[in-house]
Coordinates of C-alpha atoms in Angstrom, one line a residue:
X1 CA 121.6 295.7 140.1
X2 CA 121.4 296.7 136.5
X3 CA 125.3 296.8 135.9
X4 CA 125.1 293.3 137.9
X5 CA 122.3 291.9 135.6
X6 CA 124.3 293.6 132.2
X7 CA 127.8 291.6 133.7
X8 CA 125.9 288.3 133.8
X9 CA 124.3 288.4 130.4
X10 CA 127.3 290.2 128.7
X11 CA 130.0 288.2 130.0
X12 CA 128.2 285.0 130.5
X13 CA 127.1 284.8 126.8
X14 CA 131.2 285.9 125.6
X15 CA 132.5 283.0 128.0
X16 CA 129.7 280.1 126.8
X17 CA 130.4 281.5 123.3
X18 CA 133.9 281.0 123.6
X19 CA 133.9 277.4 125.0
X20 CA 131.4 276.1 122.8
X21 CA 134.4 277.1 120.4
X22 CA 136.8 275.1 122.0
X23 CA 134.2 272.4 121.7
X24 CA 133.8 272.6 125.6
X25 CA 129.8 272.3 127.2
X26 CA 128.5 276.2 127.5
X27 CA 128.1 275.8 130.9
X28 CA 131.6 275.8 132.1
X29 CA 132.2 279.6 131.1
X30 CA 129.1 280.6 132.8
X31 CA 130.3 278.9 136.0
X32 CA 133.6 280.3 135.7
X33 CA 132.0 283.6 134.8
X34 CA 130.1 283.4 138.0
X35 CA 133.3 282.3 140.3
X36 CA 135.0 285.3 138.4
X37 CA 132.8 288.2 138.8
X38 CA 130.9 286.8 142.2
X39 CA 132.0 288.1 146.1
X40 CA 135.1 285.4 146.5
X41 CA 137.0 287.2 143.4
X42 CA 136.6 290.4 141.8
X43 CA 132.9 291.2 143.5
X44 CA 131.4 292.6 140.6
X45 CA 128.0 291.5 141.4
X46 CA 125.8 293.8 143.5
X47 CA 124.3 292.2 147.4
X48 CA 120.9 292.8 146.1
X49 CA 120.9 290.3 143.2
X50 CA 123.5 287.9 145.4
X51 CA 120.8 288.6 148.4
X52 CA 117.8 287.1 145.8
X53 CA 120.0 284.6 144.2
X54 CA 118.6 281.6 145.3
X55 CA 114.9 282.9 143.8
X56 CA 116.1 283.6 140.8
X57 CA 118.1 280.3 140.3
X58 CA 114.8 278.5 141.0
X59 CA 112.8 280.5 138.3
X60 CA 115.1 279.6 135.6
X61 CA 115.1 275.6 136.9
X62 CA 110.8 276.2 136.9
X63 CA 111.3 277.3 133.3
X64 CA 113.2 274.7 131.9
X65 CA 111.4 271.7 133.8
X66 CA 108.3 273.2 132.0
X67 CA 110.1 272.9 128.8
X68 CA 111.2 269.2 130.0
X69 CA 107.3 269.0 130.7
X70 CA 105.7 269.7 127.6
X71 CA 108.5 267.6 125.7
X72 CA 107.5 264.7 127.7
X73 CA 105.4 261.8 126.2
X74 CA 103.7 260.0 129.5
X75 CA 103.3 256.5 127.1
X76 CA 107.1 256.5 126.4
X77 CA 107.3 255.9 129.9
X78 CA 105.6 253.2 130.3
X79 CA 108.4 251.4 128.7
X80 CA 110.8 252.5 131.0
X81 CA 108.8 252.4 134.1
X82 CA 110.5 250.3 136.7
X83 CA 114.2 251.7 135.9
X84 CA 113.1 255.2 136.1
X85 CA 111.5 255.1 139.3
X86 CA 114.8 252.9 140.5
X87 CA 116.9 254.9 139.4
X88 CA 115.3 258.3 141.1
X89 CA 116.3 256.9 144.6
X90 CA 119.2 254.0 144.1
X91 CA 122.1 255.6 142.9
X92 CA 122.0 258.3 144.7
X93 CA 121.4 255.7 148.2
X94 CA 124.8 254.8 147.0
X95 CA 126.3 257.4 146.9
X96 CA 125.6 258.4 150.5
X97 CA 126.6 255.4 151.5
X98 CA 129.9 255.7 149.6
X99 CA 130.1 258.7 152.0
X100 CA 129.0 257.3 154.9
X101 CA 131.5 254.2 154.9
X102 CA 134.9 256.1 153.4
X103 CA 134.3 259.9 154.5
X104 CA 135.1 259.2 157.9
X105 CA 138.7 257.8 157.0
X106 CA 139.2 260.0 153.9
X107 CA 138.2 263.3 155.2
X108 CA 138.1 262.9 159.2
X109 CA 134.1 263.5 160.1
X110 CA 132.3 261.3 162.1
X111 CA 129.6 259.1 160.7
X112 CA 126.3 261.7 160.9
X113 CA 128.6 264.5 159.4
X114 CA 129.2 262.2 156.5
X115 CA 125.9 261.1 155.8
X116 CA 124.8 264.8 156.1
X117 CA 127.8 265.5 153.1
X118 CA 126.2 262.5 150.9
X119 CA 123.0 264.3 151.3
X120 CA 124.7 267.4 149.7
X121 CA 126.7 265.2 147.3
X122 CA 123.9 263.1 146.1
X123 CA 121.6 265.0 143.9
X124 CA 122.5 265.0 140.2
X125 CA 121.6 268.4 138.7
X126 CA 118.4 268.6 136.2
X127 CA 120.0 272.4 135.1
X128 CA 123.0 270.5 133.7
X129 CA 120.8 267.0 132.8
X130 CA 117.1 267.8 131.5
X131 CA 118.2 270.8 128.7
X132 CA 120.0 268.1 127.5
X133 CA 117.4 265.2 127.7
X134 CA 114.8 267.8 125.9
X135 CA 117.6 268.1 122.7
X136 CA 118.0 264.4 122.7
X137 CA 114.4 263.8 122.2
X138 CA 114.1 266.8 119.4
X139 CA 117.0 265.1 117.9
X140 CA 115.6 261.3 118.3
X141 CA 118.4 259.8 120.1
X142 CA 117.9 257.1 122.5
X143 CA 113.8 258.1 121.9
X144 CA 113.1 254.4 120.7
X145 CA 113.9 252.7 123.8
X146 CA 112.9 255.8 126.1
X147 CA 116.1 256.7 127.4
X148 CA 116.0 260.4 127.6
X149 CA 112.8 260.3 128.8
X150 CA 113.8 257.9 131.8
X151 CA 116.5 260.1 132.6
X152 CA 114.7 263.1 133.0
X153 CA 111.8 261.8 135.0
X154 CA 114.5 260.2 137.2
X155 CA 116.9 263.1 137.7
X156 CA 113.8 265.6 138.9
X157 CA 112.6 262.6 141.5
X158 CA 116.1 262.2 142.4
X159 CA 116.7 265.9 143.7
X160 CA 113.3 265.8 146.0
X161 CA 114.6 262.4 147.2
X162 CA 117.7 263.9 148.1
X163 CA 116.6 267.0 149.4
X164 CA 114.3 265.3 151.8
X165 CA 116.9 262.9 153.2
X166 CA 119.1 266.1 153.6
X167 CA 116.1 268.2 155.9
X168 CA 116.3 264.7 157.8
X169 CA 119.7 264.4 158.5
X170 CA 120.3 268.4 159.0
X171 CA 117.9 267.4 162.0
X172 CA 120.0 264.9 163.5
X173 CA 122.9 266.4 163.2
X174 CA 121.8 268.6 165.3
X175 CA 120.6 266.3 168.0
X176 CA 117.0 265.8 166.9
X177 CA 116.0 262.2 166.6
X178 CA 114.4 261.0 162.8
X179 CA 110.9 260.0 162.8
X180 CA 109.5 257.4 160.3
X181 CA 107.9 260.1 159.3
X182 CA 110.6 261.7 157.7
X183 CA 111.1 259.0 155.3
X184 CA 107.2 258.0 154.7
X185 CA 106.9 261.9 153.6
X186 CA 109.8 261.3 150.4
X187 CA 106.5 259.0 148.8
X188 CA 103.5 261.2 150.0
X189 CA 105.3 264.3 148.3
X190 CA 105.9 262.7 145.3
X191 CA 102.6 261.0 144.8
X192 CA 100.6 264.9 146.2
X193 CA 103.3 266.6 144.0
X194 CA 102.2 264.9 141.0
X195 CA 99.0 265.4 141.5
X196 CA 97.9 268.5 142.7
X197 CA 100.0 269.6 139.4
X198 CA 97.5 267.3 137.1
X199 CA 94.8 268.9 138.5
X200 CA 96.3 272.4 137.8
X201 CA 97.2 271.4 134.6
X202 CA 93.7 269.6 133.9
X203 CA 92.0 273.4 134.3
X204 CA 94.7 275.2 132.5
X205 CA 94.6 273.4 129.7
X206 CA 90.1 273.4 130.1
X207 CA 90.8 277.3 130.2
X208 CA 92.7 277.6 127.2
X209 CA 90.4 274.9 125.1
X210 CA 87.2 277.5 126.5
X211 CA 88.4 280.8 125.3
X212 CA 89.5 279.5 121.8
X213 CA 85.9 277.8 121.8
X214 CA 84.4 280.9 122.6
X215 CA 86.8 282.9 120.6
X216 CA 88.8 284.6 122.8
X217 CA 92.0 284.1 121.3
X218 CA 94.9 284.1 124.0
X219 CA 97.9 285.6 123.1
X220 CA 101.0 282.9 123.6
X221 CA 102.7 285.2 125.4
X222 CA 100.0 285.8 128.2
X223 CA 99.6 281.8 128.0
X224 CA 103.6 281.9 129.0
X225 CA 102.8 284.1 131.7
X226 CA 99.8 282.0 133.0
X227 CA 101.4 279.2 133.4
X228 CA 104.6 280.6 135.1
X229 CA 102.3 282.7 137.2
X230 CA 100.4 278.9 138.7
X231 CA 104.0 277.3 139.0
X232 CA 105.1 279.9 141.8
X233 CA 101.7 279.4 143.1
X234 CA 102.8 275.6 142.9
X235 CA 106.0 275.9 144.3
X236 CA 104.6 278.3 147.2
X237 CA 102.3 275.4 147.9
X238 CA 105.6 273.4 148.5
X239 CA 106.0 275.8 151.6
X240 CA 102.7 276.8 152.8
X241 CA 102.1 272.8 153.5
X242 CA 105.6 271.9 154.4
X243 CA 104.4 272.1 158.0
X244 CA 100.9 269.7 157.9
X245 CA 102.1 267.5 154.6
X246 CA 105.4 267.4 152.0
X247 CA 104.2 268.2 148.8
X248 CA 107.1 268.4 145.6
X249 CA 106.5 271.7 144.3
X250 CA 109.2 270.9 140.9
X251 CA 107.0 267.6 140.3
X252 CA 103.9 269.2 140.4
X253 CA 105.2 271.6 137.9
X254 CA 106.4 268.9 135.4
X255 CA 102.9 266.9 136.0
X256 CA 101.2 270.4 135.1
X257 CA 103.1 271.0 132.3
X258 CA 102.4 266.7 130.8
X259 CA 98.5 266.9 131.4
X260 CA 98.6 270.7 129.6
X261 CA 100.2 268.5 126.5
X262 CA 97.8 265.8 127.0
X263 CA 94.6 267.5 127.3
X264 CA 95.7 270.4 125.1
X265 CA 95.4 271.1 120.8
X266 CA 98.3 270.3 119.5
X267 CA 99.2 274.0 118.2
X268 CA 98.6 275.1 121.7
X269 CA 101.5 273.0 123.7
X270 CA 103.9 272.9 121.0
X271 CA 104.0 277.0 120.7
X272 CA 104.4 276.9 124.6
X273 CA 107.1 274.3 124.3
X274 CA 108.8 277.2 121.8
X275 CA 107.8 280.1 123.7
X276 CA 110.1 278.2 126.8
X277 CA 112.5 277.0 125.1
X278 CA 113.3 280.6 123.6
X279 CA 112.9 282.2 127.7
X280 CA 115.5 279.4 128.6
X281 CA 118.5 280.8 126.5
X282 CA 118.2 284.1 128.9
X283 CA 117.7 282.1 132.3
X284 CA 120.1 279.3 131.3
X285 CA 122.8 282.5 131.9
X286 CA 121.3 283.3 134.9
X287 CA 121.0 280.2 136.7
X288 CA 124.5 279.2 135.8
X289 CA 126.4 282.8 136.4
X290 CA 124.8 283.0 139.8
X291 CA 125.5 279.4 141.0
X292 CA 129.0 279.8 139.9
X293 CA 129.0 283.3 142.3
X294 CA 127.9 281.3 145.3
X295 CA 131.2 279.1 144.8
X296 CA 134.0 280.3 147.0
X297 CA 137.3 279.6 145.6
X298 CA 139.4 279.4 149.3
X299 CA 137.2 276.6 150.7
X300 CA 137.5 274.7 147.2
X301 CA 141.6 275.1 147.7
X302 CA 141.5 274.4 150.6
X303 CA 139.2 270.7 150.7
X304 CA 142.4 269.3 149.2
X305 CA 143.3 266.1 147.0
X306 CA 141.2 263.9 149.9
X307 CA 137.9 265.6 148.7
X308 CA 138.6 264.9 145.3
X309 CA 139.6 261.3 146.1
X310 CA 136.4 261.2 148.1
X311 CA 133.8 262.7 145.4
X312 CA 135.4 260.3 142.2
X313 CA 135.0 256.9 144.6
X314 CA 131.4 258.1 145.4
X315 CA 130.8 258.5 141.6
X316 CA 131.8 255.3 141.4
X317 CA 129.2 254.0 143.7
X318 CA 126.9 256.0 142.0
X319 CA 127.8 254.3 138.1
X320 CA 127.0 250.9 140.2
X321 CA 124.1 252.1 141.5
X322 CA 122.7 253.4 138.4
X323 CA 123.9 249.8 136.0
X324 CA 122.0 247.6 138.8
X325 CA 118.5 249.9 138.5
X326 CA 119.5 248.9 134.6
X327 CA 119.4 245.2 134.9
X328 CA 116.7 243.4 133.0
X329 CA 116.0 246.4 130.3
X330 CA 116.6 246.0 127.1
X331 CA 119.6 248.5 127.4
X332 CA 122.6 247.8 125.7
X333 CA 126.1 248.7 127.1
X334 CA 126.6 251.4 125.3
X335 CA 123.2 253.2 126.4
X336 CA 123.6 252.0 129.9
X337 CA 127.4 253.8 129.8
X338 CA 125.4 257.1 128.3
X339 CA 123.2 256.8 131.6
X340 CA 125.6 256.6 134.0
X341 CA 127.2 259.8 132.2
X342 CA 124.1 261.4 132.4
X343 CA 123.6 260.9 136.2
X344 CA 127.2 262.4 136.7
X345 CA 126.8 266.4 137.0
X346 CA 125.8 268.1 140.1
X347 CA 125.0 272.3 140.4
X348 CA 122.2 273.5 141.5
X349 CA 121.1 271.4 144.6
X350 CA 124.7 271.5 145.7
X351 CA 125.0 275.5 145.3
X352 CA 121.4 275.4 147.0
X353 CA 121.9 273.7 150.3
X354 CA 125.6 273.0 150.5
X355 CA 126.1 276.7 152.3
X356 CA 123.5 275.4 154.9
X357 CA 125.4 273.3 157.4
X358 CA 127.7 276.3 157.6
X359 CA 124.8 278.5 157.9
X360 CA 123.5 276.7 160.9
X361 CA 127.0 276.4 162.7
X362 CA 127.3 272.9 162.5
X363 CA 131.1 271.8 162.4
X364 CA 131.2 270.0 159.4
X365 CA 130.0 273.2 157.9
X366 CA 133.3 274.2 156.0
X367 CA 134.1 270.9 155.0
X368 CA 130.9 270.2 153.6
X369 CA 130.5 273.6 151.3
X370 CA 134.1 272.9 150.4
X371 CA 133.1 269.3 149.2
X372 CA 129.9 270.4 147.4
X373 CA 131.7 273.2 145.8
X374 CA 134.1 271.2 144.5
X375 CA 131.9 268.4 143.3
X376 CA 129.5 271.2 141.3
X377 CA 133.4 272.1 139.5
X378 CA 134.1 268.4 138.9
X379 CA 131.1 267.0 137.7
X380 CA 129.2 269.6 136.0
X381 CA 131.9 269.9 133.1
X382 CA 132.5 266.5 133.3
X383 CA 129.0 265.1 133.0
X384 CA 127.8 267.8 130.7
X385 CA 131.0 267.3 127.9
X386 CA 130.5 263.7 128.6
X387 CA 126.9 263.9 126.8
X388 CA 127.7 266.6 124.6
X389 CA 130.3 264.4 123.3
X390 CA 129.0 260.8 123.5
X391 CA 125.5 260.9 122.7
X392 CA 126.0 260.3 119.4
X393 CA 128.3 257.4 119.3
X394 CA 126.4 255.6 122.7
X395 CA 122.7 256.2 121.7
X396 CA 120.8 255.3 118.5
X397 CA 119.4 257.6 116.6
X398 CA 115.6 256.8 115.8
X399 CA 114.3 256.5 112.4
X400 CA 110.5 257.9 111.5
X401 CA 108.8 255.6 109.1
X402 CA 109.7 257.0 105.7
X403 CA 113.8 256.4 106.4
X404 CA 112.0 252.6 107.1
X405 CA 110.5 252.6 103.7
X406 CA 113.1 253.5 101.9
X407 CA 115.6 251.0 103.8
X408 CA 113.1 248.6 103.3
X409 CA 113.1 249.1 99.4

């Protein structure tokens, strides 16, 4: 495991370092890295860190959607309200409908394989998306009208959406019928999600604000490990209660993470919003390398030109999807073109459950892993050096109030 763990750090660094030369998004050379050294090619890695892969992949996502937490500002929202929580559910109903109508001619499924494959297909990735979201609002772009924010909050409701429409269908396609209750629990385990983590992060932050009354200085490190140590309690939650009631375990750790910067010092969430930022640059490699490793290069060859026909015209339903939860903002072209960039990429949901419908036996198992892997190779690079490379012309760059003065004089 240690030679394993050396390979993704080692090689996965040299390849991000070397495409962030060519002016290409990092992430490309630790998913090639991943394909490269993972089971399908050279099988490099060891079973044991393959066989815990999907754990680790979900630490490093925890991690950064802290980050994305303690960067958040709840009242920027409020501007933004309405298109945010549209756009957490709408595009990606498109985009299983794009499946659902085409896939059947396209690719040759029948009509419950394809809405199982727009299921897979329709979560946009918050690895690739909220990293990204977090720089733009350090760097002030789009932050006047909101617009990193709204993505962000969208794109982690957008994955639980998804994911929950996926467990439904994975049921029917197997001959199980769908209850209402299957859809009425997408709502109940957002609304639970959020907050059973406010109340978590309502008594972190009371414990912190206690010992430095008292002063008992906690160490920022041990305030690191704290908080990481309640969101795998959180996320454990998710599966403890799965049974009796849904409950988002990733939204409860963003809510945790916005009412520890709301009821917390300032000094105190801004040195955890460092101290994650720093952990991400090591899981960023790990999340990446390992999704890239659960990619198998024959079924990708082997989807064909259909597949890739099939995944651009859903996009395209998707782009709608996302300029109609747009209408009526005071978005201008340019920024609505940025979100419908944004909403592009897909990795880590896909690499997550697109194995599953294989796993299960199903017959549209190949097919579908073969469309999702292909889709994570297609749309990560391309939504990710999309931003990277447009941000700056599409979005405006906020000014703080001295750059006003001086304008103004």
């Amino acid at each position: 495991m240690l030679t394993s763990l050396a390979l993704i750090f080692l090689v996965g660094l040299a390849m991000a370092a070397i495409c962030q030369k060519l002016k290409l998004p990092r992430i490309i050379g630790m998913l090639a890295t991943g394909i490269v050294l993972g089971p399908y090619v050279l099988d490099f890695l060891d079973p044991s860190i393959l066989s815990i892969s999907s754990e680790l992949r979900q630490m490093a996502l925890l991690i950064i959607l802290l980050k994305a937490g303690l960067s958040l500002n709840l009242s920027d929202l409020k501007k933004v309200g309405r298109p945010a929580v549209m756009m957490s559910c709408i595009p990606a109903c498109f985009e299983i409908l794009a499946f659902f109508l085409l896939a059947p001619y396209i690719l040759g499924i029948t009509r419950m394989e394809a809405a199982l494959m727009g299921a897979v297909l329709g979560a946009v990735s918050p690895a690739v998306v909220v990293p990204r979201m977090v720089q733009l609002m350090d760097t002030k772009y789009g932050t006047q009208k909101s617009i990193p924010q709204m993505i962000m909050a969208a794109a982690s409701c957008d994955d639980i959406f998804v994911i929950v429409l996926f467990s439904t269908f994975v049921g029917m396609a197997q001959g199980e019928s769908a209850h209402f209750m299957d859809f009425a629990n997408i709502p109940i385990s957002i609304v639970l999600g959020i907050a059973l983590g406010a109340v978590a992060g309502y008594f972190l932050s009371l414990f912190f604000e206690t010992a430095y009354t008292h002063g008992r200085c906690i160490r920022n490190s041990m305030k690191v490990m704290i908080v990481l140590g309640i969101s795998f309690l959180l996320m454990a939650i998710e599966d403890w209660s799965k049974n009796v009631v849904s409950v988002s375990g990733l939204l409860a750790v963003v809510s945790m993470a916005c009412v520890i910067k709301m009821k917390s010092v300032a000094f105190v969430w801004k040195r955890l919003s460092e101290k994650f930022g720093k952990l991400w640059i090591a899981t960023e490699v790990i999340l990446f390398v390992l999704v890239g490793a659960a990619v198998d290069i024959r079924y990708t060859l082997g989807a064909g030109i259909a597949a890739v026909v099939m995944i651009l015209i859903a996009l395209m339903f998707r782009a709608f999807g996302v300029f109609l939860c747009l209408l009526g903002t005071p978005l201008n072209g340019k920024e609505r073109l940025f979100c419908v960039i944004a909403y592009l990429p897909k990795a880590t949901v896909q690499a997550a459950i697109g194995s599953v419908p294989l796993t299960l036996g199903l017959p549209c198992g190949q097919i579908v892993l073969s469309v999702a892997v292909l889709a994570i190779l297609i749309t990560a690079p391309l939504g990710a050096l999309g931003m990277d490379l447009t941000y700056d012309k599409l979005l405006e760059k906020e000014r703080n109030a001295m750059d006003t003065n001086k304008n103004a004089e």
